[in-house]
CSV table of C-alpha atoms in Angstrom, one decimal:
chain,number,residue,atom,x,y,z
S,6,MET,CA,12.4,-11.6,218.8
S,7,ARG,CA,14.9,-14.5,220.2
S,8,LYS,CA,12.1,-15.3,222.9
S,9,ARG,CA,9.5,-15.8,220.6
S,10,VAL,CA,11.4,-18.0,218.3
S,11,LEU,CA,12.0,-20.1,221.3
S,12,LYS,CA,8.6,-20.1,222.4
S,13,SER,CA,7.5,-21.3,218.6
S,14,ILE,CA,10.0,-24.1,218.5
S,15,ILE,CA,8.6,-25.1,222.0
S,16,GLN,CA,5.2,-25.1,220.8
S,17,VAL,CA,6.3,-27.3,217.7
S,18,ILE,CA,8.1,-29.9,220.0
S,19,PRO,CA,5.0,-32.2,220.1
S,20,VAL,CA,5.1,-32.7,216.1
S,21,PHE,CA,8.8,-34.1,216.8
S,22,ILE,CA,7.6,-36.3,219.6
S,23,ILE,CA,4.7,-37.9,217.9
S,24,GLY,CA,6.8,-38.2,214.6
S,25,GLY,CA,9.7,-39.8,216.2
S,26,ILE,CA,7.8,-42.3,218.5
S,27,LEU,CA,5.5,-43.1,215.6
S,28,SER,CA,8.5,-43.6,213.7
S,29,VAL,CA,10.1,-46.1,216.1
S,30,ILE,CA,7.1,-47.9,216.5
S,31,SER,CA,6.9,-48.6,212.9
S,32,LEU,CA,10.5,-49.9,212.8
S,33,TYR,CA,9.5,-52.6,215.3
S,34,THR,CA,6.2,-53.5,214.1
S,35,ASP,CA,6.9,-53.0,210.4
S,36,ASN,CA,3.7,-50.9,209.8
S,37,GLN,CA,3.3,-48.9,206.8
S,38,PHE,CA,0.4,-46.7,208.2
S,39,LEU,CA,2.7,-45.9,211.2
S,40,LYS,CA,5.5,-45.0,209.1
S,41,ASP,CA,3.3,-42.6,206.7
S,42,LEU,CA,1.8,-41.0,209.9
S,43,SER,CA,5.3,-40.2,211.3
S,44,GLY,CA,6.4,-38.8,207.8
S,45,TYR,CA,3.2,-36.5,207.8
S,46,SER,CA,3.9,-35.4,211.5
S,47,PHE,CA,7.6,-34.5,210.4
S,48,LEU,CA,6.3,-32.6,207.2
S,49,MET,CA,3.9,-30.3,209.5
S,50,ALA,CA,7.0,-29.2,211.3
S,51,PRO,CA,8.0,-26.0,209.1
S,52,PRO,CA,4.6,-25.0,208.4
S,53,LEU,CA,3.7,-24.8,212.0
S,54,LEU,CA,7.0,-23.4,213.0
S,55,ALA,CA,6.6,-20.5,210.5
S,56,ALA,CA,3.1,-20.1,211.5
S,57,TYR,CA,3.9,-19.8,215.4
S,58,ILE,CA,6.6,-17.3,214.8
S,59,ALA,CA,5.0,-15.4,212.6
S,60,LYS,CA,2.1,-15.2,214.9
S,61,GLU,CA,4.3,-14.0,217.8
S,62,ILE,CA,5.6,-11.2,215.9
S,63,SER,CA,2.4,-10.1,214.1
S,64,GLY,CA,-0.4,-11.4,215.6
S,65,SER,CA,-2.8,-13.9,214.5
S,66,VAL,CA,-3.1,-12.3,210.7
S,67,GLY,CA,0.4,-13.8,210.5
S,68,PHE,CA,-0.6,-17.5,211.3
S,69,ILE,CA,-2.4,-18.8,208.0
S,70,PRO,CA,0.3,-17.0,205.6
S,71,GLY,CA,2.9,-18.9,207.8
S,72,ILE,CA,1.7,-22.3,207.2
S,73,VAL,CA,1.5,-21.4,203.8
S,74,LEU,CA,5.1,-20.3,203.4
S,75,GLY,CA,6.4,-22.8,205.9
S,76,TYR,CA,5.2,-25.5,203.7
S,77,LEU,CA,6.9,-23.8,200.8
S,78,SER,CA,9.9,-23.6,202.7
S,79,GLY,CA,9.8,-27.5,203.4
S,80,ALA,CA,8.7,-28.2,199.7
S,81,ILE,CA,11.8,-26.3,198.6
S,82,GLY,CA,14.3,-27.8,200.9
S,83,LEU,CA,14.8,-25.3,203.1
S,84,GLY,CA,13.3,-27.4,206.2
S,85,MET,CA,13.4,-26.2,209.7
S,86,PHE,CA,15.7,-23.4,209.4
S,87,GLY,CA,13.9,-22.3,206.3
S,88,GLY,CA,10.6,-22.3,208.7
S,89,ILE,CA,12.3,-20.2,211.5
S,90,LEU,CA,13.5,-17.5,208.6
S,91,VAL,CA,10.5,-17.3,206.8
S,92,GLY,CA,8.5,-17.0,210.0
S,93,VAL,CA,10.6,-14.1,211.2
S,94,ILE,CA,10.5,-12.0,208.1
S,95,LEU,CA,6.8,-12.8,207.5
S,96,GLY,CA,6.3,-11.6,210.7
S,97,TYR,CA,8.1,-8.3,210.4
S,98,PHE,CA,6.5,-7.8,206.8
S,99,ILE,CA,3.0,-8.0,208.0
S,100,ASN,CA,3.7,-5.5,211.0
S,101,ILE,CA,4.6,-3.0,208.3
S,102,LEU,CA,1.8,-3.5,206.1
S,103,LYS,CA,-0.3,-3.0,209.7
S,104,LYS,CA,1.1,0.4,210.1
S,105,ILE,CA,-0.5,1.6,206.7
S,106,GLU,CA,-3.5,4.1,207.7
S,107,ILE,CA,-6.8,2.9,206.4
S,108,SER,CA,-10.2,3.8,207.4
S,109,ILE,CA,-12.2,1.5,209.8
S,110,GLU,CA,-14.9,0.6,207.4
S,111,VAL,CA,-12.1,-1.4,205.1
S,112,SER,CA,-10.1,-2.6,208.0
S,113,SER,CA,-11.8,-5.9,208.3
S,114,ILE,CA,-10.8,-6.6,204.2
S,115,MET,CA,-7.5,-5.2,205.1
S,116,TYR,CA,-7.0,-8.1,207.7
S,117,LEU,CA,-8.8,-10.8,206.4
S,118,VAL,CA,-7.9,-10.6,202.6
S,119,ILE,CA,-5.2,-7.7,201.8
S,120,ILE,CA,-2.6,-8.3,204.3
S,121,PRO,CA,-2.8,-12.5,203.9
S,122,ILE,CA,-2.5,-12.1,200.2
S,123,LEU,CA,-0.1,-9.5,199.9
S,124,SER,CA,2.6,-10.8,202.4
S,125,THR,CA,2.0,-14.4,201.3
S,126,LEU,CA,3.0,-13.2,197.6
S,127,VAL,CA,6.0,-11.1,198.7
S,128,VAL,CA,7.5,-13.3,200.9
S,129,GLY,CA,6.9,-16.3,199.0
S,130,MET,CA,8.4,-14.9,196.0
S,131,GLY,CA,11.4,-13.9,197.8
S,132,PHE,CA,12.0,-17.1,199.1
S,133,TYR,CA,11.1,-19.2,196.1
S,134,TYR,CA,13.2,-17.0,193.5
S,135,VAL,CA,16.3,-15.5,196.1
S,136,PHE,CA,16.6,-18.5,198.8
S,137,GLN,CA,16.0,-21.6,196.3
S,138,GLY,CA,18.5,-21.4,194.1
S,139,PRO,CA,21.4,-20.7,196.2
S,140,MET,CA,20.2,-23.1,198.7
S,141,ARG,CA,19.8,-26.1,196.0
S,142,PHE,CA,23.3,-25.3,194.7
S,143,VAL,CA,25.1,-25.7,198.0
S,144,LEU,CA,23.1,-28.9,199.0
S,145,ASP,CA,24.0,-30.4,195.3
S,146,GLU,CA,27.6,-29.4,195.7
S,147,LEU,CA,27.4,-31.1,198.9
S,148,GLY,CA,26.0,-34.5,197.4
S,149,VAL,CA,28.8,-34.3,195.0
S,150,TYR,CA,31.5,-33.9,197.6
S,151,LEU,CA,30.0,-37.0,199.7
S,152,ASN,CA,29.9,-39.1,196.6
S,153,SER,CA,33.6,-38.0,195.7
S,154,LEU,CA,34.9,-39.4,199.1
S,155,ASP,CA,36.5,-42.5,199.1
S,156,ASP,CA,34.2,-45.2,200.8
S,157,LYS,CA,37.2,-47.2,201.8
S,158,ASN,CA,38.1,-44.6,204.2
S,159,ASN,CA,34.8,-44.7,206.2
S,160,VAL,CA,36.1,-43.2,209.4
S,161,PHE,CA,36.7,-40.0,207.5
S,162,LEU,CA,33.5,-40.2,205.7
S,163,ASN,CA,31.5,-41.0,208.8
S,164,PHE,CA,33.5,-38.2,210.6
S,165,VAL,CA,32.3,-35.6,207.8
S,166,LEU,CA,28.6,-37.0,207.7
S,167,GLY,CA,28.3,-36.6,211.6
S,168,GLY,CA,29.5,-33.1,211.5
S,169,LEU,CA,26.9,-32.5,208.5
S,170,ILE,CA,24.2,-34.1,210.9
S,171,GLY,CA,25.3,-31.8,213.7
S,172,VAL,CA,25.1,-28.3,211.5
S,173,ASP,CA,21.2,-27.4,211.3
S,174,LEU,CA,19.8,-30.2,213.5
S,175,GLY,CA,17.2,-31.7,211.2
S,176,GLY,CA,17.5,-28.7,208.4
S,177,PRO,CA,18.5,-29.3,204.7
S,178,ILE,CA,22.1,-30.0,205.5
S,179,ASN,CA,21.2,-32.3,208.1
S,180,LYS,CA,18.8,-34.3,205.6
S,181,VAL,CA,21.6,-34.7,203.0
S,182,ALA,CA,24.0,-36.7,205.4
S,183,TYR,CA,20.9,-38.9,206.7
S,184,VAL,CA,19.6,-39.6,202.8
S,185,TYR,CA,23.2,-40.5,201.9
S,186,ALA,CA,23.1,-42.8,205.0
S,187,VAL,CA,19.9,-44.3,204.2
S,188,ASN,CA,20.8,-44.7,200.7
S,189,THR,CA,24.0,-46.8,201.4
S,190,ILE,CA,21.4,-49.4,203.4
S,191,GLU,CA,20.0,-50.1,199.9
S,192,TYR,CA,23.1,-51.8,199.2
S,193,GLY,CA,23.3,-54.0,202.2
S,194,ARG,CA,25.5,-51.8,203.8
S,195,GLY,CA,25.1,-50.9,207.6
S,196,ASP,CA,28.7,-49.1,208.3
S,197,ILE,CA,27.7,-45.9,207.6
S,198,MET,CA,24.2,-45.7,209.0
S,199,GLY,CA,25.6,-47.2,212.3
S,200,PRO,CA,27.8,-44.0,212.9
S,201,ILE,CA,25.0,-41.7,211.8
S,202,ALA,CA,22.8,-43.2,214.0
S,203,VAL,CA,25.2,-42.4,216.7
S,204,ALA,CA,25.5,-38.7,215.5
S,205,ILE,CA,21.7,-38.1,215.1
S,206,SER,CA,21.2,-38.4,218.8
S,207,THR,CA,24.5,-37.1,220.4
S,208,PRO,CA,23.6,-33.3,219.9
S,209,PRO,CA,20.0,-33.3,221.8
S,210,LEU,CA,21.6,-35.8,224.5
S,211,ALA,CA,24.5,-33.6,225.3
S,212,LEU,CA,22.7,-30.4,225.3
S,213,GLY,CA,20.0,-32.1,227.5
S,214,LEU,CA,22.3,-33.3,230.1
S,215,SER,CA,24.2,-30.1,229.9
S,216,GLN,CA,21.3,-28.5,231.7
S,217,PHE,CA,22.3,-30.4,234.9
S,218,ILE,CA,25.9,-30.6,234.3
S,219,LEU,CA,26.6,-26.7,233.3
S,220,LYS,CA,23.4,-25.1,234.9
S,221,ASN,CA,24.7,-21.6,235.2
S,222,ARG,CA,25.6,-21.8,231.4
S,223,PHE,CA,22.0,-21.9,230.3
S,224,SER,CA,18.8,-19.7,231.0
S,225,LYS,CA,16.1,-20.8,232.5
S,226,THR,CA,13.9,-21.7,229.6
S,227,GLU,CA,16.8,-23.7,228.6
S,228,ARG,CA,17.2,-25.8,231.7
S,229,GLU,CA,13.5,-26.3,231.5
S,230,ALA,CA,13.8,-27.8,227.8
S,231,GLY,CA,16.9,-30.2,229.3
S,232,MET,CA,14.6,-33.1,229.9
S,233,ILE,CA,12.6,-32.6,226.6
S,234,SER,CA,16.0,-32.9,224.8
S,235,ILE,CA,17.1,-36.0,226.4
S,236,LEU,CA,13.7,-37.6,225.4
S,237,LEU,CA,14.0,-36.4,221.9
S,238,GLY,CA,17.7,-37.7,221.6
S,239,PHE,CA,16.9,-41.0,223.4
S,240,PHE,CA,14.3,-41.3,220.5
S,241,GLY,CA,16.7,-40.1,217.8
S,242,ILE,CA,15.4,-36.8,216.9
S,243,THR,CA,17.9,-34.5,216.3
S,244,GLU,CA,15.6,-31.6,216.2
S,245,GLY,CA,15.7,-31.7,220.3
S,246,ALA,CA,18.9,-29.6,220.3
S,247,LEU,CA,17.5,-27.0,217.8
S,248,LEU,CA,16.0,-24.6,220.8
S,249,PHE,CA,19.6,-24.1,222.2
S,250,LEU,CA,21.4,-23.6,218.8
S,251,THR,CA,18.4,-20.8,218.0
S,252,ARG,CA,19.2,-19.2,221.3
S,253,ASP,CA,22.9,-19.0,221.2
S,254,ILE,CA,25.0,-19.5,217.9
S,255,ALA,CA,28.3,-20.6,220.0
S,256,VAL,CA,26.3,-23.9,220.4
S,257,LEU,CA,26.9,-24.6,216.6
S,258,PRO,CA,30.5,-25.7,216.9
S,259,THR,CA,29.8,-28.2,219.7
S,260,THR,CA,27.1,-30.1,217.8
S,261,VAL,CA,28.9,-30.1,214.8
S,262,ILE,CA,32.2,-31.4,216.2
S,263,GLY,CA,30.7,-33.6,218.8
S,264,ALA,CA,28.4,-35.5,216.4
S,265,ALA,CA,31.3,-35.7,214.0
S,266,ILE,CA,33.4,-37.2,216.9
S,267,GLY,CA,30.7,-39.6,217.8
S,268,ALA,CA,30.2,-40.9,214.3
S,269,GLY,CA,33.8,-41.2,213.9
S,270,ALA,CA,34.2,-43.3,217.1
S,271,ALA,CA,31.5,-45.5,216.0
S,272,SER,CA,33.2,-46.3,212.7
S,273,ILE,CA,36.2,-47.1,214.4
S,274,LEU,CA,34.4,-49.6,216.6
S,275,GLY,CA,32.6,-51.1,213.8
S,276,VAL,CA,29.0,-49.9,214.7
S,277,LYS,CA,26.6,-51.0,212.0
S,278,SER,CA,22.9,-50.6,211.3
S,279,ILE,CA,20.6,-51.4,208.6
S,280,VAL,CA,17.7,-49.4,210.2
S,281,PRO,CA,17.1,-45.6,208.8
S,282,HIS,CA,16.9,-44.1,212.4
S,283,GLY,CA,18.9,-42.9,215.5
S,284,GLY,CA,18.7,-43.1,219.1
S,285,ILE,CA,19.1,-45.5,222.1
S,286,ILE,CA,15.8,-46.6,221.1
S,287,ILE,CA,16.9,-48.8,218.7
S,288,LEU,CA,19.9,-50.1,220.3
S,289,PRO,CA,18.2,-53.9,219.8
S,290,LEU,CA,18.5,-53.3,216.2
S,291,ILE,CA,22.1,-52.3,216.3
S,292,GLU,CA,25.3,-54.6,215.5
S,293,ASN,CA,27.9,-54.1,218.2
S,294,LYS,CA,25.9,-52.4,220.8
S,295,ILE,CA,28.6,-51.7,223.3
S,296,GLY,CA,30.6,-49.9,220.5
S,297,PHE,CA,27.3,-47.7,219.8
S,298,LEU,CA,27.1,-46.6,223.6
S,299,ILE,CA,30.7,-46.1,223.7
S,300,ALA,CA,30.8,-43.9,220.7
S,301,LEU,CA,27.6,-41.8,221.7
S,302,SER,CA,29.3,-41.2,225.4
S,303,ILE,CA,32.3,-40.1,223.6
S,304,GLY,CA,30.2,-37.7,221.0
S,305,VAL,CA,28.0,-36.7,224.1
S,306,ALA,CA,31.3,-36.0,226.2
S,307,SER,CA,33.1,-34.2,223.6
S,308,THR,CA,30.4,-32.0,223.1
S,309,ILE,CA,29.8,-31.0,226.7
S,310,PHE,CA,33.4,-30.5,227.0
S,311,MET,CA,33.4,-27.7,224.2
S,312,LEU,CA,30.2,-26.4,225.7
S,313,TYR,CA,31.9,-25.7,229.3
S,314,PHE,CA,34.5,-23.3,226.7
S,315,LEU,CA,32.2,-21.8,224.3
S,316,LYS,CA,28.8,-21.3,226.2
S,317,LYS,CA,29.0,-18.2,228.4
S,318,GLY,CA,27.3,-18.1,231.7
S,319,GLU,CA,23.5,-16.6,231.9
S,320,SER,CA,23.1,-13.5,233.9
S,321,ASN,CA,19.2,-13.7,233.9
S,322,GLY,CA,19.4,-17.2,235.5
């Protein structure tokens, strides 16, 4: 199952590349069409991810229900991790339905009508009525906590926000921290978004570089994704590290703490930004460029240092 999820994430990576690059171009050109197109690209990520995973597990019959339920996952705020979860559950549920013995005369109806509708309804209802409530409660409480933090202690606030960026790498918790930082820009502040711009890039850059520094700790699939992760980190796309996290949960503490350290360092160094994006690609728009690069280097180095101790070696090369 893990290999199927990894393969599906790799297939969806072009969506992140398209969305990220278009987003950066729109920042420099102030082009609303490119900005909108970038947003549409990212909206497609959960549906496509769920569809590819469901297809990998259950065959082509799972692709269309995966798109529908992946879109539902994005709409109710579960994001990328919701897309992964719904794809896995949907795929295995369809496999159960496929074991039902039927006559050859009605097999076409089974695969074209009954399985798609039944699987979409059952799994969809589970996500809508079971997962949505607890997730919204967690996100709402997280928002309340962030609003309760004293803005005067920006170092601690940015440390917390940076850690949240590294939790689910583009998922709903990540988005809570990102949206909080973006909202501060509306008040003419750049002291929150600057550190978050560092945190956004830290996980994908660190895990990408780790493929060359800690080669024996990663599988062949992960090493092949190293350059892609570095590229996505350069463009400020945190999802570049998602493949590594879904393969090995030991990566999670390193992305959380590394991003938090990077954001905290940026706050101490006075890095500021009024651009709602991250990555080295926006360096010309950053206030205190040297501080940005130093903080990013600290965050990346911290992440790799922790990976050395937490990431076990791969026996399969």
